[in-house]
Amino acid sequence: MSRASERLRIITGHLKRPPAVIAALGTSAANAVHRSHQPQRFRYTLNCDLLTADQRLFYEENGFILIKNLVSHDDIDKFRNEFERICRQEVKVPGLAVMRDVAIVKSEFVADQKAVSKIQDFQEDEELFRYCSLPQILKYVECFTGPNIMAMHTMLINKPPDAGKKTSRHPMHQDLHYFPFRPADHIVCAWTAMEKVNQQNGCLVVLPGTHKDTLKEHEYPEWENGVNKMYHGVRDYNPELPRVHLEMEKGDTVFFHPLLIHGSGMNRTQGFRKAISCHYASADCYYIDVTGTTQENIKNEVTEVAEKKYSLPDGVTFQDLWAFRGRLVQGERNSL
């Protein structure tokens, strides 16, 4: 068995375990035992009282960690109700971006409308933004960012039933492609399943260990029936790389590194698959100019959309757009 195959087997085995918190070993049990006798240098996690040594090793090696039953069903139901109110246009949220599927898929809430596939930038919605400040979420986030925490990007994903054109897929990508701030190792995403998530309704798919690599060039994939707005994917992505499907129950939360290559498949069911997420960064992170880099395409696209939507004054930069929506959720706001 190859090392990659052995690693995938071990990861899958841990994801199927029943305890409340997913713990993990390294690429093999033998290696884990060997490492326990050696000083361990951690790059991607910080010293904290929450993560066990095995959990830290798992994140260091794979770039993600899955925590079972972290968010209560009661909170998730409240988030779902608020999302429905937004879809019914019963509440107006300043700065909110509402995205609809490019295929003709009926809304679950409003007749004669296309399905809302995602809302993002809900930092001005008090109920939804409460997710970003949940103490049990922030305790884990602090293990990656440190005590000064900014909520930088918020989303509620509502993957619709596929209309037969495969547009419900999300191409494999790295989240750092969208972010003009660094360092990457002090950024983390919290992604919580709002219902049972599996391969049938399009769960997350991750490529373990890809967080150790560099930021790849991204572009729109050449899919026959089109792709949703700003769904960029890794250029020349190799579909043969080992992958893990993150099947989750309602309330389960995965934390992952912004360089981890991930995406999601089609929703082959008749229902909508919901998840809520927030990207956090250390308030000590700093902005960079992405002009002339592989991120320039997304910078131009985001800036163009913002200029049309808000009639921005001259001189507003891509970095400014991120600074406007960032919110301090713990500690002190420094650089961001």
Short mmCIF file of C-alpha atoms in Angstrom, two decimals:
data_model
loop_
_atom_site.label_atom_id
_atom_site.label_comp_id
_atom_site.label_asym_id
_atom_site.label_seq_id
_atom_site.Cartn_x
_atom_site.Cartn_y
_atom_site.Cartn_z
CA MET A 1 0.00 0.00 0.00
CA SER A 2 1.40 3.45 -0.93
CA ARG A 3 2.02 6.09 1.72
CA ALA A 4 -0.80 8.24 0.32
CA SER A 5 -3.22 5.33 0.40
CA GLU A 6 -2.21 4.40 3.95
CA ARG A 7 -2.65 8.02 5.04
CA LEU A 8 -6.09 8.19 3.45
CA ARG A 9 -7.13 4.96 5.17
CA ILE A 10 -6.11 6.27 8.59
CA ILE A 11 -7.86 9.64 8.07
CA THR A 12 -11.07 7.96 6.94
CA GLY A 13 -10.96 5.66 9.94
CA HIS A 14 -10.72 8.59 12.32
CA LEU A 15 -13.59 10.43 10.63
CA LYS A 16 -15.85 7.42 11.26
CA ARG A 17 -15.13 7.29 14.98
CA PRO A 18 -18.08 8.04 17.30
CA PRO A 19 -16.49 10.17 20.12
CA ALA A 20 -17.48 13.81 20.54
CA VAL A 21 -14.10 15.06 19.32
CA ILE A 22 -12.13 13.67 16.40
CA ALA A 23 -8.61 12.80 17.53
CA ALA A 24 -5.98 11.66 15.09
CA LEU A 25 -2.56 10.15 14.65
CA GLY A 26 0.02 10.87 11.99
CA THR A 27 0.48 9.08 8.70
CA SER A 28 0.87 5.77 10.51
CA ALA A 29 0.61 4.49 14.07
CA ALA A 30 4.30 3.56 14.02
CA ASN A 31 5.29 7.09 13.03
CA ALA A 32 3.05 8.53 15.74
CA VAL A 33 4.71 6.39 18.41
CA HIS A 34 8.14 7.38 17.12
CA ARG A 35 7.27 11.08 17.12
CA SER A 36 6.05 10.89 20.72
CA HIS A 37 9.69 10.40 21.80
CA GLN A 38 10.91 13.39 19.77
CA PRO A 39 10.48 17.15 20.38
CA GLN A 40 7.60 18.28 18.17
CA ARG A 41 7.72 21.61 16.36
CA PHE A 42 4.29 22.94 15.49
CA ARG A 43 3.80 25.38 12.65
CA TYR A 44 0.05 25.49 12.06
CA THR A 45 -1.29 25.34 15.63
CA LEU A 46 -0.57 27.36 18.76
CA ASN A 47 -0.18 26.23 22.34
CA CYS A 48 -3.59 25.98 23.96
CA ASP A 49 -5.31 23.84 26.57
CA LEU A 50 -8.04 22.67 24.20
CA LEU A 51 -6.38 20.58 21.49
CA THR A 52 -4.75 17.32 22.46
CA ALA A 53 -1.30 16.48 21.14
CA ASP A 54 -2.85 14.01 18.70
CA GLN A 55 -5.31 16.62 17.44
CA ARG A 56 -2.52 19.12 16.89
CA LEU A 57 -0.51 16.50 15.01
CA PHE A 58 -3.51 15.68 12.87
CA TYR A 59 -4.05 19.31 11.88
CA GLU A 60 -0.33 19.84 11.30
CA GLU A 61 -0.23 16.83 8.98
CA ASN A 62 -3.59 17.17 7.21
CA GLY A 63 -4.69 20.83 7.44
CA PHE A 64 -8.11 20.23 9.00
CA ILE A 65 -9.78 18.86 12.11
CA LEU A 66 -13.40 17.81 12.56
CA ILE A 67 -15.13 18.46 15.91
CA LYS A 68 -18.36 16.59 16.49
CA ASN A 69 -21.54 18.17 17.88
CA LEU A 70 -19.96 21.57 18.54
CA VAL A 71 -22.93 23.84 17.73
CA SER A 72 -26.33 23.21 19.31
CA HIS A 73 -29.35 22.25 17.21
CA ASP A 74 -31.24 25.13 18.79
CA ASP A 75 -28.71 27.67 17.51
CA ILE A 76 -28.66 26.07 14.07
CA ASP A 77 -32.46 26.21 13.85
CA LYS A 78 -32.34 29.92 14.68
CA PHE A 79 -29.77 30.52 11.94
CA ARG A 80 -31.94 28.59 9.50
CA ASN A 81 -35.00 30.68 10.40
CA GLU A 82 -33.06 33.89 9.87
CA PHE A 83 -31.84 32.64 6.49
CA GLU A 84 -35.46 31.94 5.50
CA ARG A 85 -36.45 35.48 6.52
CA ILE A 86 -33.71 36.84 4.28
CA CYS A 87 -34.84 34.68 1.34
CA ARG A 88 -38.41 35.90 1.83
CA GLN A 89 -37.08 39.46 1.89
CA GLU A 90 -38.60 40.02 5.32
CA VAL A 91 -35.33 41.56 6.49
CA LYS A 92 -32.82 43.76 4.69
CA VAL A 93 -29.20 43.31 5.67
CA PRO A 94 -26.72 46.08 4.68
CA GLY A 95 -23.83 44.77 2.60
CA LEU A 96 -25.27 41.27 2.25
CA ALA A 97 -24.45 39.44 -0.99
CA VAL A 98 -27.17 37.07 -2.20
CA MET A 99 -26.08 34.54 -4.82
CA ARG A 100 -28.35 32.36 -6.94
CA ASP A 101 -27.59 29.21 -8.91
CA VAL A 102 -26.86 29.72 -12.62
CA ALA A 103 -29.25 26.87 -13.47
CA ILE A 104 -33.02 27.31 -13.19
CA VAL A 105 -33.68 25.85 -9.77
CA LYS A 106 -36.81 26.85 -7.85
CA SER A 107 -36.42 28.52 -4.49
CA GLU A 108 -37.51 26.50 -1.46
CA PHE A 109 -39.11 29.56 0.10
CA VAL A 110 -40.31 31.96 -2.64
CA ALA A 111 -42.34 30.92 -5.69
CA ASP A 112 -41.08 31.88 -9.15
CA GLN A 113 -37.56 32.69 -7.95
CA LYS A 114 -34.27 30.95 -8.55
CA ALA A 115 -32.76 29.26 -5.55
CA VAL A 116 -30.49 31.25 -3.28
CA SER A 117 -27.32 29.14 -3.31
CA LYS A 118 -25.36 31.27 -0.88
CA ILE A 119 -25.42 34.44 1.17
CA GLN A 120 -22.21 36.03 2.29
CA ASP A 121 -21.05 39.07 4.24
CA PHE A 122 -23.79 38.79 6.87
CA GLN A 123 -21.75 40.67 9.47
CA GLU A 124 -24.57 43.24 9.81
CA ASP A 125 -27.18 40.58 10.61
CA GLU A 126 -27.22 40.24 14.39
CA GLU A 127 -28.65 36.71 14.48
CA LEU A 128 -26.45 35.12 11.82
CA PHE A 129 -23.31 36.91 13.01
CA ARG A 130 -23.91 35.43 16.44
CA TYR A 131 -22.49 32.21 14.93
CA CYS A 132 -19.11 33.94 14.54
CA SER A 133 -19.01 34.81 18.25
CA LEU A 134 -20.07 31.48 19.71
CA PRO A 135 -17.67 30.79 22.62
CA GLN A 136 -17.25 27.13 21.68
CA ILE A 137 -16.19 28.15 18.14
CA LEU A 138 -13.79 30.86 19.29
CA LYS A 139 -12.08 28.52 21.75
CA TYR A 140 -10.94 26.40 18.82
CA VAL A 141 -10.22 29.36 16.54
CA GLU A 142 -7.81 30.75 19.14
CA CYS A 143 -5.72 27.58 18.75
CA PHE A 144 -4.91 28.73 15.20
CA THR A 145 -5.04 32.54 15.32
CA GLY A 146 -4.11 33.47 18.87
CA PRO A 147 -6.26 35.56 21.25
CA ASN A 148 -6.92 38.57 18.98
CA ILE A 149 -9.51 37.34 16.48
CA MET A 150 -11.15 39.00 13.48
CA ALA A 151 -14.15 37.55 11.65
CA MET A 152 -13.23 38.33 8.04
CA HIS A 153 -15.65 36.46 5.79
CA THR A 154 -19.07 35.01 6.53
CA MET A 155 -21.18 32.62 4.46
CA LEU A 156 -24.30 30.51 4.67
CA ILE A 157 -24.20 27.95 1.86
CA ASN A 158 -27.50 26.56 0.60
CA LYS A 159 -26.47 23.97 -1.97
CA PRO A 160 -29.56 23.35 -4.12
CA PRO A 161 -30.65 20.09 -5.70
CA ASP A 162 -28.73 19.79 -8.93
CA ALA A 163 -30.82 20.66 -11.97
CA GLY A 164 -29.04 18.04 -14.06
CA LYS A 165 -26.35 20.46 -15.22
CA LYS A 166 -23.88 19.84 -12.37
CA THR A 167 -23.88 23.53 -11.40
CA SER A 168 -24.31 22.66 -7.71
CA ARG A 169 -20.67 21.56 -7.64
CA HIS A 170 -17.99 23.78 -6.16
CA PRO A 171 -14.61 23.45 -7.89
CA MET A 172 -11.56 22.45 -5.90
CA HIS A 173 -9.93 25.61 -4.58
CA GLN A 174 -7.87 27.26 -1.85
CA ASP A 175 -9.60 29.96 0.19
CA LEU A 176 -6.42 32.04 0.40
CA HIS A 177 -6.94 32.87 -3.29
CA TYR A 178 -9.65 35.31 -2.16
CA PHE A 179 -7.77 36.93 0.76
CA PRO A 180 -5.36 39.90 0.55
CA PHE A 181 -4.01 39.34 4.04
CA ARG A 182 -1.29 37.20 5.57
CA PRO A 183 0.21 35.15 7.14
CA ALA A 184 -1.84 32.22 5.94
CA ASP A 185 -0.97 30.11 8.98
CA HIS A 186 -2.93 32.52 11.21
CA ILE A 187 -6.14 32.19 9.18
CA VAL A 188 -8.70 29.44 9.73
CA CYS A 189 -12.21 28.60 8.55
CA ALA A 190 -14.96 27.21 10.79
CA TRP A 191 -17.58 25.36 8.70
CA THR A 192 -20.64 23.94 10.50
CA ALA A 193 -23.14 21.49 9.03
CA MET A 194 -26.72 22.72 9.52
CA GLU A 195 -28.08 19.25 8.72
CA LYS A 196 -26.72 15.84 7.83
CA VAL A 197 -24.10 16.26 5.12
CA ASN A 198 -22.92 13.32 3.01
CA GLN A 199 -21.74 12.43 -0.47
CA GLN A 200 -25.31 12.34 -1.74
CA ASN A 201 -26.04 15.98 -0.96
CA GLY A 202 -22.57 17.31 -1.72
CA CYS A 203 -20.37 17.24 1.38
CA LEU A 204 -17.00 18.93 1.56
CA VAL A 205 -14.13 17.13 -0.15
CA VAL A 206 -10.59 17.85 1.06
CA LEU A 207 -7.12 16.91 -0.13
CA PRO A 208 -5.21 16.18 3.10
CA GLY A 209 -1.81 17.78 3.43
CA THR A 210 -2.19 20.30 0.59
CA HIS A 211 -2.04 23.15 3.12
CA LYS A 212 1.73 22.59 3.18
CA ASP A 213 2.04 23.69 -0.44
CA THR A 214 1.90 27.19 -1.96
CA LEU A 215 -1.06 29.15 -3.29
CA LYS A 216 -2.00 27.83 -6.73
CA GLU A 217 -3.25 29.76 -9.74
CA HIS A 218 -7.06 29.82 -9.91
CA GLU A 219 -9.55 30.44 -12.70
CA TYR A 220 -13.10 29.55 -13.72
CA PRO A 221 -13.26 25.84 -14.65
CA GLU A 222 -14.38 25.06 -18.18
CA TRP A 223 -17.61 23.30 -17.26
CA GLU A 224 -20.11 22.66 -20.03
CA ASN A 225 -23.12 24.18 -18.28
CA GLY A 226 -21.37 27.11 -16.64
CA VAL A 227 -20.19 27.84 -13.12
CA ASN A 228 -21.53 30.09 -10.41
CA LYS A 229 -20.12 33.59 -9.94
CA MET A 230 -16.68 33.74 -8.28
CA TYR A 231 -16.46 29.93 -8.04
CA HIS A 232 -12.81 29.85 -9.08
CA GLY A 233 -10.93 26.56 -9.07
CA VAL A 234 -7.29 25.47 -9.01
CA ARG A 235 -5.89 25.59 -12.55
CA ASP A 236 -4.76 22.22 -13.90
CA TYR A 237 -6.22 20.45 -10.87
CA ASN A 238 -5.32 16.76 -10.73
CA PRO A 239 -8.52 14.80 -9.95
CA GLU A 240 -6.49 11.67 -9.16
CA LEU A 241 -5.05 13.10 -5.93
CA PRO A 242 -6.18 11.28 -2.74
CA ARG A 243 -9.23 12.91 -1.19
CA VAL A 244 -11.45 12.63 1.87
CA HIS A 245 -15.22 13.20 1.91
CA LEU A 246 -16.22 14.93 5.16
CA GLU A 247 -19.56 13.41 6.06
CA MET A 248 -20.98 15.33 9.02
CA GLU A 249 -24.01 15.47 11.29
CA LYS A 250 -25.96 18.59 12.21
CA GLY A 251 -23.79 20.69 14.52
CA ASP A 252 -20.46 19.11 13.52
CA THR A 253 -17.78 21.69 12.69
CA VAL A 254 -14.62 21.39 10.63
CA PHE A 255 -11.73 23.83 11.03
CA PHE A 256 -9.33 24.06 8.10
CA HIS A 257 -6.32 25.96 6.80
CA PRO A 258 -6.80 28.49 3.93
CA LEU A 259 -4.32 26.66 1.69
CA LEU A 260 -6.10 23.30 2.03
CA ILE A 261 -7.48 22.35 -1.38
CA HIS A 262 -11.18 21.55 -1.01
CA GLY A 263 -14.51 21.72 -2.82
CA SER A 264 -17.83 19.89 -2.93
CA GLY A 265 -19.73 17.62 -5.29
CA MET A 266 -23.20 17.75 -6.73
CA ASN A 267 -26.31 17.66 -4.57
CA ARG A 268 -28.05 14.55 -5.90
CA THR A 269 -30.95 14.75 -3.43
CA GLN A 270 -34.23 16.65 -3.65
CA GLY A 271 -33.45 18.84 -0.63
CA PHE A 272 -31.17 21.81 -0.02
CA ARG A 273 -27.91 21.23 1.88
CA LYS A 274 -27.09 24.00 4.34
CA ALA A 275 -23.91 24.97 6.16
CA ILE A 276 -22.75 28.14 7.90
CA SER A 277 -19.15 29.30 8.03
CA CYS A 278 -16.77 32.05 9.01
CA HIS A 279 -13.17 32.72 8.09
CA TYR A 280 -11.17 34.07 10.99
CA ALA A 281 -7.78 35.73 11.04
CA SER A 282 -5.47 36.95 13.74
CA ALA A 283 -5.98 40.68 14.29
CA ASP A 284 -2.20 40.84 14.00
CA CYS A 285 -2.32 39.78 10.34
CA TYR A 286 -1.52 42.41 7.69
CA TYR A 287 -2.79 43.35 4.24
CA ILE A 288 -0.81 42.82 1.05
CA ASP A 289 -1.15 44.20 -2.46
CA VAL A 290 -2.06 41.31 -4.77
CA THR A 291 -1.56 43.31 -7.97
CA GLY A 292 0.63 41.34 -10.36
CA THR A 293 0.10 38.06 -8.50
CA THR A 294 -2.09 35.03 -9.21
CA GLN A 295 -4.79 36.72 -7.10
CA GLU A 296 -5.17 39.71 -9.41
CA ASN A 297 -8.07 38.10 -11.29
CA ILE A 298 -10.23 37.75 -8.18
CA LYS A 299 -9.20 41.24 -7.00
CA ASN A 300 -10.41 42.75 -10.28
CA GLU A 301 -13.65 40.76 -10.23
CA VAL A 302 -14.53 41.62 -6.61
CA THR A 303 -13.66 45.29 -7.07
CA GLU A 304 -15.76 45.53 -10.25
CA VAL A 305 -18.79 44.01 -8.52
CA ALA A 306 -18.39 46.30 -5.49
CA GLU A 307 -18.10 49.40 -7.68
CA LYS A 308 -21.33 48.55 -9.48
CA LYS A 309 -23.20 47.71 -6.28
CA TYR A 310 -22.04 50.55 -4.03
CA SER A 311 -20.79 53.31 -6.38
CA LEU A 312 -17.48 53.37 -4.55
CA PRO A 313 -15.42 56.57 -4.49
CA ASP A 314 -12.07 56.67 -6.24
CA GLY A 315 -9.16 55.19 -4.34
CA VAL A 316 -11.00 52.34 -2.59
CA THR A 317 -8.78 49.28 -2.79
CA PHE A 318 -9.32 45.54 -2.61
CA GLN A 319 -7.77 45.65 0.86
CA ASP A 320 -10.23 48.37 1.89
CA LEU A 321 -13.18 46.17 0.90
CA TRP A 322 -11.94 43.50 3.28
CA ALA A 323 -11.25 45.99 6.06
CA PHE A 324 -14.82 47.31 5.80
CA ARG A 325 -16.38 43.92 6.48
CA GLY A 326 -13.92 42.60 9.06
CA ARG A 327 -15.25 42.53 12.63
CA LEU A 328 -13.38 42.03 15.88
CA VAL A 329 -14.86 39.12 17.83
CA GLN A 330 -12.23 38.68 20.54
CA GLY A 331 -9.28 40.62 21.93
CA GLU A 332 -7.84 43.75 20.33
CA ARG A 333 -7.88 44.90 16.72
CA ASN A 334 -4.35 45.63 15.59
CA SER A 335 -3.25 45.45 11.95
CA LEU A 336 -6.38 44.23 10.15
#
